[in-house]
Each structure stands twice: as structure tokens, then as C-alpha cells.
């Protein structure tokens, strides 16, 4: 599978869950699935990065279930998703020297995931009559996809 496609897919995950994508990429680097040693992205394989990003991903999963969570399309939320999609894509491309192309693919994926995910979540919430089941479905899909995508690189 092309690294650009993998970067696009991890960007889509970032659009669904901003912190799940970099947490998954960091775990992949830590476990040796993503060979980032000796690249600018080597920091992602350090246990401190894994811990911080994992805690941030869990915190995002919890806070997203709250009624006061802002829309993912507001500038701050959207910007965070673009940044995490770009970082995650760039890390995936780093080992192969495809950082810039993978970064761009991650950004494109983040935009797709943000807008597509918001539409799907709104429809699921309408079908269930409330947002919580839709949010939980989105969580499961994002986490499973991130694991499969990062595992595909190895």
C-alpha cells in the first residue's frame, strides 16, 4: 500500500479524532512498526511521546461525550485536526524520505475526515435521537482504523 494512501487514511482518522491519529502513530513508532529512528520524527518513538499522546487521546474520547463539546468545524477544532493529520502523515512518510508529500496527504485526509465525519455523526445522532451512541461508534471506528492503518506500514 502506498505511503501516501496510508498518510491520507491516518489524516482521515485525525479528522474523526484529533489525538487518536498521533497517538497511534507514536505507538507504531514505539513498537518498531514505523522505522523513524535517525529521522526528524524519532521523538515519536520515545515513551514520553507515547504517554502524552495516549493521555491526550483518552481525554479527547472522554470530553467528546460531553454536551458542551464544540463542533469539530470551529476554527480551533478544525485547526487541531489539520495539525495532527499533518504530523501523523509526515511521521508515516519520514522513514521513506516522503515527509512533505505524506504531510500534504495527512492534511487532505484531515479535512475529509473532519467534514465527512461531522456529516456522518449528525446523521447517526439523528437516527439514534441523541449524540452519545454516535460518538461511541465514531470512537470505535477511529481507534480500529488507526490501529489497522499504522499496522499496514510495518
Short mmCIF file of N, CA and C in Angstrom, two decimals:
data_model
loop_
_atom_site.label_atom_id
_atom_site.label_comp_id
_atom_site.label_asym_id
_atom_site.label_seq_id
_atom_site.Cartn_x
_atom_site.Cartn_y
_atom_site.Cartn_z
N UNK A 1 0.86 -1.17 0.00
CA UNK A 1 0.00 0.00 0.00
C UNK A 1 0.90 1.24 0.00
N UNK A 2 0.56 2.20 -0.78
CA UNK A 2 1.34 3.43 -0.89
C UNK A 2 1.37 4.20 0.44
N UNK A 3 2.54 4.73 0.76
CA UNK A 3 2.64 5.53 1.98
C UNK A 3 1.76 6.77 1.92
N UNK A 4 1.55 7.30 0.72
CA UNK A 4 0.68 8.47 0.59
C UNK A 4 -0.77 8.10 0.94
N UNK A 5 -1.20 6.92 0.53
CA UNK A 5 -2.55 6.48 0.86
C UNK A 5 -2.68 6.25 2.37
N UNK A 6 -1.66 5.65 2.95
CA UNK A 6 -1.67 5.42 4.40
C UNK A 6 -1.70 6.77 5.14
N UNK A 7 -0.92 7.73 4.66
CA UNK A 7 -0.92 9.07 5.27
C UNK A 7 -2.29 9.73 5.13
N UNK A 8 -2.92 9.56 3.98
CA UNK A 8 -4.27 10.10 3.77
C UNK A 8 -5.25 9.46 4.76
N UNK A 9 -5.16 8.15 4.92
CA UNK A 9 -6.08 7.45 5.83
C UNK A 9 -5.86 7.85 7.28
N UNK A 10 -4.61 8.01 7.70
CA UNK A 10 -4.37 8.43 9.09
C UNK A 10 -4.83 9.88 9.27
N UNK A 11 -4.78 10.68 8.21
CA UNK A 11 -5.34 12.03 8.26
C UNK A 11 -6.85 11.99 8.45
N UNK A 12 -7.51 11.05 7.81
CA UNK A 12 -8.96 10.92 7.99
C UNK A 12 -9.27 10.57 9.45
N UNK A 13 -8.47 9.69 10.02
CA UNK A 13 -8.64 9.37 11.45
C UNK A 13 -8.46 10.64 12.29
N UNK A 14 -7.48 11.46 11.95
CA UNK A 14 -7.28 12.71 12.68
C UNK A 14 -8.49 13.62 12.55
N UNK A 15 -9.16 13.57 11.40
CA UNK A 15 -10.38 14.34 11.23
C UNK A 15 -11.50 13.84 12.12
N UNK A 16 -11.52 12.54 12.38
CA UNK A 16 -12.53 11.97 13.27
C UNK A 16 -12.17 12.21 14.73
N UNK A 17 -10.94 11.92 15.08
CA UNK A 17 -10.44 12.06 16.44
C UNK A 17 -9.04 12.65 16.37
N UNK A 18 -8.91 13.91 16.70
CA UNK A 18 -7.65 14.64 16.51
C UNK A 18 -6.46 13.98 17.18
N UNK A 19 -6.62 13.46 18.37
CA UNK A 19 -5.47 12.93 19.10
C UNK A 19 -5.26 11.43 18.91
N UNK A 20 -6.25 10.73 18.37
CA UNK A 20 -6.09 9.29 18.16
C UNK A 20 -5.03 9.00 17.11
N UNK A 21 -5.00 9.80 16.05
CA UNK A 21 -4.03 9.57 14.98
C UNK A 21 -2.58 9.71 15.46
N UNK A 22 -2.19 10.83 16.09
CA UNK A 22 -0.80 10.89 16.55
C UNK A 22 -0.48 9.88 17.65
N UNK A 23 -1.46 9.53 18.47
CA UNK A 23 -1.21 8.51 19.49
C UNK A 23 -0.92 7.17 18.82
N UNK A 24 -1.70 6.82 17.82
CA UNK A 24 -1.48 5.55 17.11
C UNK A 24 -0.14 5.55 16.39
N UNK A 25 0.21 6.67 15.76
CA UNK A 25 1.50 6.77 15.06
C UNK A 25 2.65 6.66 16.06
N UNK A 26 2.49 7.29 17.22
CA UNK A 26 3.53 7.22 18.24
C UNK A 26 3.69 5.79 18.75
N UNK A 27 2.58 5.11 18.99
CA UNK A 27 2.65 3.70 19.40
C UNK A 27 3.33 2.87 18.31
N UNK A 28 2.98 3.12 17.05
CA UNK A 28 3.61 2.40 15.95
C UNK A 28 5.11 2.60 15.91
N UNK A 29 5.55 3.83 16.16
CA UNK A 29 6.98 4.12 16.19
C UNK A 29 7.63 3.45 17.40
N UNK A 30 6.97 3.51 18.54
CA UNK A 30 7.50 2.91 19.77
C UNK A 30 7.66 1.39 19.63
N UNK A 31 6.68 0.75 18.97
CA UNK A 31 6.72 -0.70 18.80
C UNK A 31 7.61 -1.14 17.64
N UNK A 32 8.15 -0.18 16.90
CA UNK A 32 9.04 -0.50 15.79
C UNK A 32 8.33 -0.74 14.47
N UNK A 33 7.03 -0.54 14.41
CA UNK A 33 6.28 -0.70 13.16
C UNK A 33 6.62 0.41 12.18
N UNK A 34 6.88 1.60 12.70
CA UNK A 34 7.28 2.74 11.87
C UNK A 34 8.76 3.01 12.13
N UNK A 35 9.61 2.75 11.18
CA UNK A 35 11.05 2.92 11.41
C UNK A 35 11.48 4.39 11.33
N UNK A 36 11.32 5.10 12.43
CA UNK A 36 11.63 6.53 12.44
C UNK A 36 12.98 6.86 13.07
N UNK A 37 13.69 5.85 13.57
CA UNK A 37 15.00 6.10 14.19
C UNK A 37 15.92 6.76 13.18
N UNK A 38 16.61 7.80 13.60
CA UNK A 38 17.53 8.51 12.72
C UNK A 38 16.86 9.55 11.83
N UNK A 39 15.57 9.75 12.00
CA UNK A 39 14.86 10.79 11.24
C UNK A 39 14.43 11.89 12.19
N UNK A 40 13.91 12.98 11.64
CA UNK A 40 13.40 14.07 12.46
C UNK A 40 12.25 13.60 13.35
N UNK A 41 11.58 12.50 12.97
CA UNK A 41 10.40 12.02 13.70
C UNK A 41 10.74 11.02 14.80
N UNK A 42 12.02 10.85 15.09
CA UNK A 42 12.44 9.86 16.10
C UNK A 42 11.82 10.14 17.47
N UNK A 43 11.52 11.39 17.77
CA UNK A 43 10.92 11.73 19.07
C UNK A 43 9.58 11.02 19.28
N UNK A 44 8.91 10.66 18.20
CA UNK A 44 7.60 10.00 18.32
C UNK A 44 7.72 8.59 18.89
N UNK A 45 8.90 8.00 18.85
CA UNK A 45 9.07 6.64 19.37
C UNK A 45 9.47 6.63 20.85
N UNK A 46 9.65 7.78 21.44
CA UNK A 46 10.04 7.86 22.86
C UNK A 46 8.81 7.59 23.73
N UNK A 47 9.02 6.93 24.84
CA UNK A 47 7.90 6.57 25.72
C UNK A 47 7.17 7.79 26.24
N UNK A 48 7.86 8.92 26.38
CA UNK A 48 7.19 10.13 26.87
C UNK A 48 6.17 10.63 25.83
N UNK A 49 6.53 10.60 24.55
CA UNK A 49 5.59 10.99 23.49
C UNK A 49 4.40 10.05 23.48
N UNK A 50 4.66 8.75 23.62
CA UNK A 50 3.58 7.76 23.65
C UNK A 50 2.64 8.05 24.81
N UNK A 51 3.21 8.31 25.98
CA UNK A 51 2.38 8.57 27.16
C UNK A 51 1.55 9.84 27.01
N UNK A 52 2.18 10.92 26.60
CA UNK A 52 1.47 12.20 26.46
C UNK A 52 0.37 12.10 25.42
N UNK A 53 0.68 11.54 24.27
CA UNK A 53 -0.32 11.45 23.20
C UNK A 53 -1.44 10.47 23.55
N UNK A 54 -1.11 9.39 24.26
CA UNK A 54 -2.16 8.44 24.68
C UNK A 54 -3.10 9.09 25.69
N UNK A 55 -2.56 9.82 26.64
CA UNK A 55 -3.40 10.52 27.62
C UNK A 55 -4.27 11.56 26.92
N UNK A 56 -3.69 12.29 25.97
CA UNK A 56 -4.48 13.28 25.22
C UNK A 56 -5.58 12.61 24.42
N UNK A 57 -5.31 11.46 23.83
CA UNK A 57 -6.34 10.75 23.05
C UNK A 57 -7.46 10.27 23.96
N UNK A 58 -7.13 9.74 25.12
CA UNK A 58 -8.15 9.29 26.07
C UNK A 58 -8.97 10.48 26.56
N UNK A 59 -8.30 11.58 26.86
CA UNK A 59 -9.02 12.78 27.31
C UNK A 59 -9.97 13.28 26.23
N UNK A 60 -9.53 13.22 24.97
CA UNK A 60 -10.42 13.64 23.88
C UNK A 60 -11.64 12.73 23.77
N UNK A 61 -11.43 11.43 23.92
CA UNK A 61 -12.55 10.49 23.86
C UNK A 61 -13.57 10.79 24.96
N UNK A 62 -13.07 11.14 26.13
CA UNK A 62 -13.97 11.42 27.26
C UNK A 62 -14.70 12.75 27.05
N UNK A 63 -13.95 13.80 26.71
CA UNK A 63 -14.59 15.12 26.58
C UNK A 63 -15.51 15.21 25.39
N UNK A 64 -15.31 14.38 24.39
CA UNK A 64 -16.19 14.43 23.22
C UNK A 64 -17.59 13.93 23.55
N UNK A 65 -17.74 13.22 24.64
CA UNK A 65 -19.06 12.72 25.03
C UNK A 65 -19.86 13.79 25.79
N UNK A 66 -19.22 14.91 26.13
CA UNK A 66 -19.89 15.95 26.91
C UNK A 66 -20.78 16.81 26.02
N UNK A 67 -21.90 17.27 26.54
CA UNK A 67 -22.80 18.10 25.74
C UNK A 67 -22.19 19.44 25.34
N UNK A 68 -21.20 19.90 26.08
CA UNK A 68 -20.61 21.21 25.79
C UNK A 68 -19.47 21.16 24.78
N UNK A 69 -19.19 19.99 24.21
CA UNK A 69 -18.09 19.86 23.25
C UNK A 69 -18.40 20.69 22.00
N UNK A 70 -17.47 21.57 21.59
CA UNK A 70 -17.73 22.38 20.40
C UNK A 70 -17.67 21.55 19.11
N UNK A 71 -18.25 22.08 18.08
CA UNK A 71 -18.23 21.41 16.78
C UNK A 71 -16.80 21.26 16.28
N UNK A 72 -16.54 20.18 15.58
CA UNK A 72 -15.21 19.96 15.03
C UNK A 72 -14.89 20.95 13.91
N UNK A 73 -15.90 21.67 13.44
CA UNK A 73 -15.69 22.62 12.34
C UNK A 73 -15.33 24.02 12.82
N UNK A 74 -15.41 24.29 14.14
CA UNK A 74 -14.98 25.61 14.61
C UNK A 74 -13.49 25.73 14.37
N UNK A 75 -12.99 26.94 14.17
CA UNK A 75 -11.58 27.09 13.76
C UNK A 75 -10.56 26.38 14.65
N UNK A 76 -10.72 26.42 15.95
CA UNK A 76 -9.74 25.79 16.83
C UNK A 76 -9.76 24.27 16.67
N UNK A 77 -10.93 23.68 16.64
CA UNK A 77 -11.05 22.23 16.47
C UNK A 77 -10.54 21.80 15.09
N UNK A 78 -10.95 22.53 14.08
CA UNK A 78 -10.55 22.21 12.71
C UNK A 78 -9.04 22.35 12.55
N UNK A 79 -8.48 23.42 13.11
CA UNK A 79 -7.03 23.63 13.05
C UNK A 79 -6.27 22.51 13.73
N UNK A 80 -6.75 22.08 14.89
CA UNK A 80 -6.09 20.99 15.62
C UNK A 80 -6.11 19.71 14.80
N UNK A 81 -7.20 19.45 14.11
CA UNK A 81 -7.31 18.24 13.29
C UNK A 81 -6.36 18.31 12.09
N UNK A 82 -6.21 19.48 11.52
CA UNK A 82 -5.28 19.63 10.39
C UNK A 82 -3.84 19.44 10.88
N UNK A 83 -3.50 20.02 12.01
CA UNK A 83 -2.14 19.89 12.53
C UNK A 83 -1.82 18.43 12.88
N UNK A 84 -2.75 17.75 13.57
CA UNK A 84 -2.47 16.36 13.93
C UNK A 84 -2.48 15.45 12.71
N UNK A 85 -3.31 15.75 11.72
CA UNK A 85 -3.29 14.98 10.47
C UNK A 85 -1.97 15.18 9.74
N UNK A 86 -1.50 16.42 9.70
CA UNK A 86 -0.22 16.73 9.04
C UNK A 86 0.93 16.03 9.76
N UNK A 87 0.97 16.13 11.09
CA UNK A 87 2.04 15.49 11.86
C UNK A 87 2.02 13.98 11.66
N UNK A 88 0.85 13.38 11.77
CA UNK A 88 0.75 11.93 11.65
C UNK A 88 1.16 11.46 10.26
N UNK A 89 0.69 12.15 9.24
CA UNK A 89 1.08 11.80 7.88
C UNK A 89 2.58 11.96 7.66
N UNK A 90 3.14 13.06 8.15
CA UNK A 90 4.57 13.32 7.97
C UNK A 90 5.42 12.26 8.66
N UNK A 91 5.01 11.82 9.84
CA UNK A 91 5.76 10.78 10.55
C UNK A 91 5.73 9.48 9.76
N UNK A 92 4.58 9.15 9.20
CA UNK A 92 4.48 7.93 8.39
C UNK A 92 5.42 8.01 7.19
N UNK A 93 5.54 9.17 6.58
CA UNK A 93 6.41 9.33 5.42
C UNK A 93 7.87 9.56 5.74
N UNK A 94 8.19 9.86 6.99
CA UNK A 94 9.56 10.25 7.37
C UNK A 94 10.60 9.19 7.05
N UNK A 95 10.32 7.95 7.37
CA UNK A 95 11.33 6.90 7.18
C UNK A 95 11.67 6.69 5.71
N UNK A 96 10.72 6.95 4.83
CA UNK A 96 10.95 6.75 3.40
C UNK A 96 11.41 8.04 2.71
N UNK A 97 11.59 9.12 3.47
CA UNK A 97 12.00 10.38 2.87
C UNK A 97 10.88 11.06 2.11
N UNK A 98 9.66 10.73 2.45
CA UNK A 98 8.49 11.29 1.76
C UNK A 98 7.70 12.21 2.70
N UNK A 99 8.40 12.93 3.54
CA UNK A 99 7.76 13.73 4.60
C UNK A 99 6.77 14.74 4.05
N UNK A 100 7.17 15.55 3.08
CA UNK A 100 6.30 16.63 2.60
C UNK A 100 5.05 16.08 1.91
N UNK A 101 5.22 15.11 1.04
CA UNK A 101 4.07 14.53 0.36
C UNK A 101 3.12 13.86 1.33
N UNK A 102 3.66 13.14 2.31
CA UNK A 102 2.83 12.47 3.30
C UNK A 102 2.15 13.49 4.21
N UNK A 103 2.85 14.59 4.52
CA UNK A 103 2.25 15.67 5.30
C UNK A 103 1.03 16.24 4.57
N UNK A 104 1.19 16.49 3.29
CA UNK A 104 0.07 17.03 2.50
C UNK A 104 -1.09 16.03 2.45
N UNK A 105 -0.77 14.75 2.27
CA UNK A 105 -1.81 13.72 2.27
C UNK A 105 -2.52 13.68 3.61
N UNK A 106 -1.77 13.85 4.72
CA UNK A 106 -2.38 13.88 6.04
C UNK A 106 -3.33 15.05 6.22
N UNK A 107 -2.95 16.20 5.68
CA UNK A 107 -3.83 17.39 5.75
C UNK A 107 -5.11 17.16 4.95
N UNK A 108 -4.96 16.66 3.75
CA UNK A 108 -6.14 16.39 2.91
C UNK A 108 -7.07 15.39 3.62
N UNK A 109 -6.46 14.34 4.19
CA UNK A 109 -7.26 13.37 4.93
C UNK A 109 -7.96 13.98 6.13
N UNK A 110 -7.28 14.87 6.83
CA UNK A 110 -7.89 15.52 8.00
C UNK A 110 -9.10 16.36 7.60
N UNK A 111 -9.00 17.05 6.49
CA UNK A 111 -10.14 17.84 6.00
C UNK A 111 -11.29 16.90 5.63
N UNK A 112 -10.98 15.83 4.94
CA UNK A 112 -12.01 14.86 4.56
C UNK A 112 -12.67 14.25 5.80
N UNK A 113 -11.84 13.84 6.76
CA UNK A 113 -12.37 13.23 7.97
C UNK A 113 -13.19 14.18 8.82
N UNK A 114 -12.76 15.44 8.86
CA UNK A 114 -13.49 16.43 9.65
C UNK A 114 -14.88 16.66 9.08
N UNK A 115 -14.95 16.96 7.81
CA UNK A 115 -16.25 17.27 7.21
C UNK A 115 -17.11 16.03 7.00
N UNK A 116 -16.51 14.96 6.52
CA UNK A 116 -17.26 13.72 6.33
C UNK A 116 -17.70 13.13 7.65
N UNK A 117 -16.82 13.15 8.63
CA UNK A 117 -17.15 12.62 9.95
C UNK A 117 -18.25 13.41 10.63
N UNK A 118 -18.23 14.72 10.46
CA UNK A 118 -19.28 15.56 11.07
C UNK A 118 -20.63 15.23 10.45
N UNK A 119 -20.66 15.03 9.17
CA UNK A 119 -21.92 14.70 8.48
C UNK A 119 -22.44 13.35 8.93
N UNK A 120 -21.57 12.36 8.98
CA UNK A 120 -21.98 11.01 9.41
C UNK A 120 -22.45 11.04 10.86
N UNK A 121 -21.71 11.75 11.70
CA UNK A 121 -22.10 11.80 13.11
C UNK A 121 -23.45 12.48 13.28
N UNK A 122 -23.70 13.55 12.54
CA UNK A 122 -25.00 14.22 12.63
C UNK A 122 -26.13 13.27 12.22
N UNK A 123 -25.90 12.50 11.18
CA UNK A 123 -26.94 11.56 10.71
C UNK A 123 -27.14 10.43 11.72
N UNK A 124 -26.05 9.93 12.28
CA UNK A 124 -26.19 8.88 13.29
C UNK A 124 -26.90 9.41 14.54
N UNK A 125 -26.55 10.61 14.96
CA UNK A 125 -27.20 11.20 16.14
C UNK A 125 -28.69 11.38 15.89
N UNK A 126 -29.05 11.79 14.68
CA UNK A 126 -30.46 11.95 14.35
C UNK A 126 -31.17 10.59 14.36
N UNK A 127 -30.49 9.56 13.86
CA UNK A 127 -31.09 8.23 13.82
C UNK A 127 -31.29 7.65 15.23
N UNK A 128 -30.32 7.91 16.13
CA UNK A 128 -30.42 7.40 17.49
C UNK A 128 -31.25 8.31 18.39
N UNK A 129 -31.44 9.55 17.96
CA UNK A 129 -32.18 10.51 18.78
C UNK A 129 -31.31 11.21 19.81
N UNK A 130 -30.04 10.83 19.89
CA UNK A 130 -29.10 11.51 20.78
C UNK A 130 -27.68 11.28 20.25
N UNK A 131 -26.75 12.07 20.78
CA UNK A 131 -25.39 12.08 20.24
C UNK A 131 -24.47 11.00 20.80
N UNK A 132 -24.69 10.54 22.03
CA UNK A 132 -23.75 9.63 22.67
C UNK A 132 -23.51 8.34 21.88
N UNK A 133 -24.54 7.63 21.42
CA UNK A 133 -24.24 6.42 20.63
C UNK A 133 -23.44 6.72 19.37
N UNK A 134 -23.74 7.84 18.73
CA UNK A 134 -22.99 8.22 17.53
C UNK A 134 -21.54 8.48 17.86
N UNK A 135 -21.28 9.15 18.98
CA UNK A 135 -19.91 9.44 19.40
C UNK A 135 -19.16 8.16 19.72
N UNK A 136 -19.82 7.22 20.36
CA UNK A 136 -19.17 5.95 20.70
C UNK A 136 -18.83 5.15 19.44
N UNK A 137 -19.73 5.14 18.48
CA UNK A 137 -19.47 4.46 17.20
C UNK A 137 -18.28 5.11 16.52
N UNK A 138 -18.25 6.43 16.51
CA UNK A 138 -17.13 7.16 15.90
C UNK A 138 -15.82 6.83 16.61
N UNK A 139 -15.85 6.71 17.93
CA UNK A 139 -14.65 6.36 18.69
C UNK A 139 -14.12 5.00 18.27
N UNK A 140 -15.00 4.01 18.21
CA UNK A 140 -14.59 2.65 17.87
C UNK A 140 -14.01 2.61 16.45
N UNK A 141 -14.68 3.26 15.51
CA UNK A 141 -14.20 3.28 14.13
C UNK A 141 -12.83 3.95 14.03
N UNK A 142 -12.66 5.10 14.70
CA UNK A 142 -11.40 5.83 14.63
C UNK A 142 -10.26 5.02 15.23
N UNK A 143 -10.49 4.41 16.38
CA UNK A 143 -9.43 3.65 17.04
C UNK A 143 -9.06 2.41 16.22
N UNK A 144 -10.06 1.68 15.76
CA UNK A 144 -9.79 0.48 14.96
C UNK A 144 -9.07 0.84 13.67
N UNK A 145 -9.52 1.89 13.02
CA UNK A 145 -8.87 2.31 11.77
C UNK A 145 -7.43 2.73 12.01
N UNK A 146 -7.17 3.45 13.07
CA UNK A 146 -5.81 3.89 13.36
C UNK A 146 -4.88 2.70 13.58
N UNK A 147 -5.34 1.70 14.29
CA UNK A 147 -4.52 0.51 14.54
C UNK A 147 -4.23 -0.22 13.23
N UNK A 148 -5.24 -0.40 12.41
CA UNK A 148 -5.06 -1.10 11.13
C UNK A 148 -4.13 -0.31 10.20
N UNK A 149 -4.32 1.00 10.14
CA UNK A 149 -3.52 1.84 9.25
C UNK A 149 -2.05 1.82 9.65
N UNK A 150 -1.78 2.02 10.92
CA UNK A 150 -0.39 2.03 11.39
C UNK A 150 0.22 0.64 11.23
N UNK A 151 -0.55 -0.39 11.48
CA UNK A 151 -0.07 -1.75 11.31
C UNK A 151 0.24 -2.08 9.85
N UNK A 152 -0.45 -1.42 8.92
CA UNK A 152 -0.23 -1.68 7.49
C UNK A 152 1.14 -1.20 7.03
N UNK A 153 1.72 -0.26 7.74
CA UNK A 153 3.03 0.27 7.36
C UNK A 153 4.11 -0.76 7.63
N UNK A 154 3.95 -1.53 8.71
CA UNK A 154 5.01 -2.47 9.10
C UNK A 154 5.16 -3.64 8.16
#
